[in-house]
Amino acid sequence: MRRHCALATLLRRSGACLILAVLLCPMLPSLAQDSLPRIRFVRDPDPAPTFQLKDVEGKELKLEAFRGKVVLLNFWATWCGPCRAEIPSLVELQKRYKDGLQVIGLAVDEENEGYVRSFAGTQGINYPVAMGTPDVRIAYGGVGALPTVFVIDTEGRIVQKHVGLFNPVLYETEVRALLQLPVTVKVETFQDQGEIFLKNAERATTLPGVDFSKLSSEQRAVALHKFNAESCSCGCQFTLAQCRIYDHACQISQQRTAAIVEEIASSKETKAEPAASQATKPASPKP
């Protein structure tokens, strides 16, 4: 009798475990996805600005020639420590994914082309290097820090931008994902609000260093409109919104945007709203 009870208990527990497993199975892929690291690509990306240059070896260098490959467009300089540090990883990536990847180095050195060519040779650079002209730099948003890498997909669209020294594993993962090779990450998309192209700053709902906490949603919209309509006087030739994205340290755009926020928060129209709303209330009936 005891054996029969023990067996019945075991069967009940086993059945409960089986039911639990059946219920959890559909959730496992979702749980696994949530625990994965993430990479992000632009949703509905803009085309990469085209260019036609001569590399330091005198060969023609056209971005269009690499359509169908993933391109890592690297703005760098010989004097830039982080730029020099990432060269070996870019060389290795070019070796490993030569059939689907093209690294391009655009040097923004003040040194002459001969010095850059010699430097590239001593570093064993195995990808094209050209001098990044001012026109190209402006076309890509004015490249304000080095290194800056634009990730361009096989259709010639900019899907990500990295400023500063990054882990080469990130670049490799992005390249593999864009080449539709297996990756153990979750791929997410985002709308460009000026992070890639400054012209898209008008889409932004927040800006670096700007405190919107005093404003209502309507007032925030007014402030953002002003930020996108008014030019910054620091000499950058950008709007206030673009300058806040491009140069977080700019005191002029930070002070001006703060002043605009304060003006809107303390405007007469805003203060008059409560009084106006009271004036519209129906008068209390006389007793």
Short mmCIF file of C-alpha atoms in Angstrom, two decimals, residues 144-262:
data_model
loop_
_atom_site.label_atom_id
_atom_site.label_comp_id
_atom_site.label_asym_id
_atom_site.label_seq_id
_atom_site.Cartn_x
_atom_site.Cartn_y
_atom_site.Cartn_z
CA GLY A 144 34.21 65.96 -35.00
CA ALA A 145 36.17 63.21 -33.23
CA LEU A 146 38.57 60.42 -34.15
CA PRO A 147 38.35 57.61 -34.84
CA THR A 148 34.87 57.66 -36.36
CA VAL A 149 33.60 54.56 -38.16
CA PHE A 150 30.52 54.52 -40.38
CA VAL A 151 29.02 51.06 -40.90
CA ILE A 152 27.57 50.79 -44.41
CA ASP A 153 25.39 47.84 -45.40
CA THR A 154 25.51 45.90 -48.66
CA GLU A 155 22.98 48.30 -50.21
CA GLY A 156 25.19 51.33 -49.57
CA ARG A 157 23.23 52.71 -46.59
CA ILE A 158 24.68 53.92 -43.29
CA VAL A 159 23.24 51.74 -40.53
CA GLN A 160 25.50 52.68 -37.61
CA LYS A 161 28.18 55.14 -36.54
CA HIS A 162 30.81 54.65 -33.84
CA VAL A 163 32.87 57.49 -32.38
CA GLY A 164 35.97 56.59 -30.40
CA LEU A 165 37.79 53.33 -29.78
CA PHE A 166 35.44 50.32 -29.73
CA ASN A 167 35.87 46.63 -28.98
CA PRO A 168 36.70 44.91 -32.30
CA VAL A 169 34.24 42.16 -31.36
CA LEU A 170 31.44 44.70 -31.88
CA TYR A 171 32.61 45.49 -35.40
CA GLU A 172 32.90 41.81 -36.25
CA THR A 173 29.44 41.07 -34.88
CA GLU A 174 27.90 43.90 -36.89
CA VAL A 175 29.68 42.75 -40.05
CA ARG A 176 28.49 39.17 -39.57
CA ALA A 177 24.91 40.28 -38.93
CA LEU A 178 24.88 42.44 -42.08
CA LEU A 179 26.32 39.54 -44.09
CA GLN A 180 23.56 37.33 -42.65
CA LEU A 181 26.09 35.08 -40.94
CA PRO A 182 25.25 33.45 -37.58
CA VAL A 183 25.51 35.77 -34.56
CA THR A 184 24.64 35.25 -30.90
CA VAL A 185 23.14 38.70 -30.38
CA LYS A 186 19.76 40.36 -30.59
CA VAL A 187 19.52 42.84 -33.48
CA GLU A 188 17.43 45.93 -32.75
CA THR A 189 16.59 48.96 -34.89
CA PHE A 190 16.27 52.64 -34.05
CA GLN A 191 15.29 55.85 -35.80
CA ASP A 192 18.15 58.22 -36.56
CA GLN A 193 17.54 61.41 -34.57
CA GLY A 194 20.81 63.07 -35.50
CA GLU A 195 23.18 60.43 -34.13
CA ILE A 196 24.17 59.37 -37.67
CA PHE A 197 23.26 62.38 -39.83
CA LEU A 198 22.88 65.79 -38.18
CA LYS A 199 20.20 66.70 -40.71
CA ASN A 200 17.92 64.28 -38.82
CA ALA A 201 18.26 66.25 -35.57
CA GLU A 202 14.76 67.62 -36.20
CA ARG A 203 13.41 64.18 -35.29
CA ALA A 204 14.96 64.28 -31.82
CA THR A 205 12.72 64.53 -28.76
CA THR A 206 15.64 64.88 -26.33
CA LEU A 207 19.02 66.58 -26.68
CA PRO A 208 22.30 66.19 -24.76
CA GLY A 209 22.56 68.65 -21.89
CA VAL A 210 19.04 70.09 -22.32
CA ASP A 211 16.64 69.85 -19.36
CA PHE A 212 13.02 69.69 -20.52
CA SER A 213 11.60 68.79 -17.08
CA LYS A 214 9.96 72.23 -16.60
CA LEU A 215 8.03 72.00 -19.87
CA SER A 216 4.76 70.38 -20.82
CA SER A 217 4.65 68.21 -23.93
CA GLU A 218 3.30 71.17 -25.95
CA GLN A 219 6.03 73.47 -24.63
CA ARG A 220 8.68 70.86 -25.39
CA ALA A 221 7.51 70.79 -29.01
CA VAL A 222 7.81 74.59 -29.17
CA ALA A 223 11.32 74.47 -27.69
CA LEU A 224 12.48 71.78 -30.12
CA HIS A 225 11.12 73.79 -33.02
CA LYS A 226 13.14 76.82 -31.87
CA PHE A 227 16.28 74.69 -31.42
CA ASN A 228 15.97 73.47 -35.02
CA ALA A 229 15.23 76.95 -36.41
CA GLU A 230 17.95 78.96 -34.66
CA SER A 231 21.62 78.73 -35.60
CA CYS A 232 24.30 78.35 -32.95
CA SER A 233 26.63 81.35 -32.73
CA CYS A 234 29.70 79.30 -31.81
CA GLY A 235 30.83 79.20 -35.45
CA CYS A 236 29.86 75.58 -36.13
CA GLN A 237 27.27 76.62 -38.76
CA PHE A 238 24.79 74.16 -37.23
CA THR A 239 21.42 74.72 -35.64
CA LEU A 240 21.26 74.69 -31.85
CA ALA A 241 19.87 71.15 -31.94
CA GLN A 242 22.59 69.95 -34.29
CA CYS A 243 25.31 71.61 -32.21
CA ARG A 244 24.08 69.91 -29.02
CA ILE A 245 24.35 66.53 -30.77
CA TYR A 246 27.63 67.31 -32.55
CA ASP A 247 29.46 68.97 -29.64
CA HIS A 248 28.17 68.13 -26.18
CA ALA A 249 30.79 70.44 -24.66
CA CYS A 250 29.68 73.58 -26.52
CA GLN A 251 28.83 76.13 -23.82
CA ILE A 252 27.18 78.53 -26.27
CA SER A 253 24.52 76.08 -27.50
CA GLN A 254 24.00 74.76 -23.97
CA GLN A 255 23.44 78.23 -22.52
CA ARG A 256 21.21 79.33 -25.39
CA THR A 257 18.99 76.22 -25.26
CA ALA A 258 18.71 76.62 -21.48
CA ALA A 259 17.64 80.25 -21.97
CA ILE A 260 15.00 79.23 -24.51
CA VAL A 261 13.64 76.58 -22.14
CA GLU A 262 13.45 79.16 -19.35
#
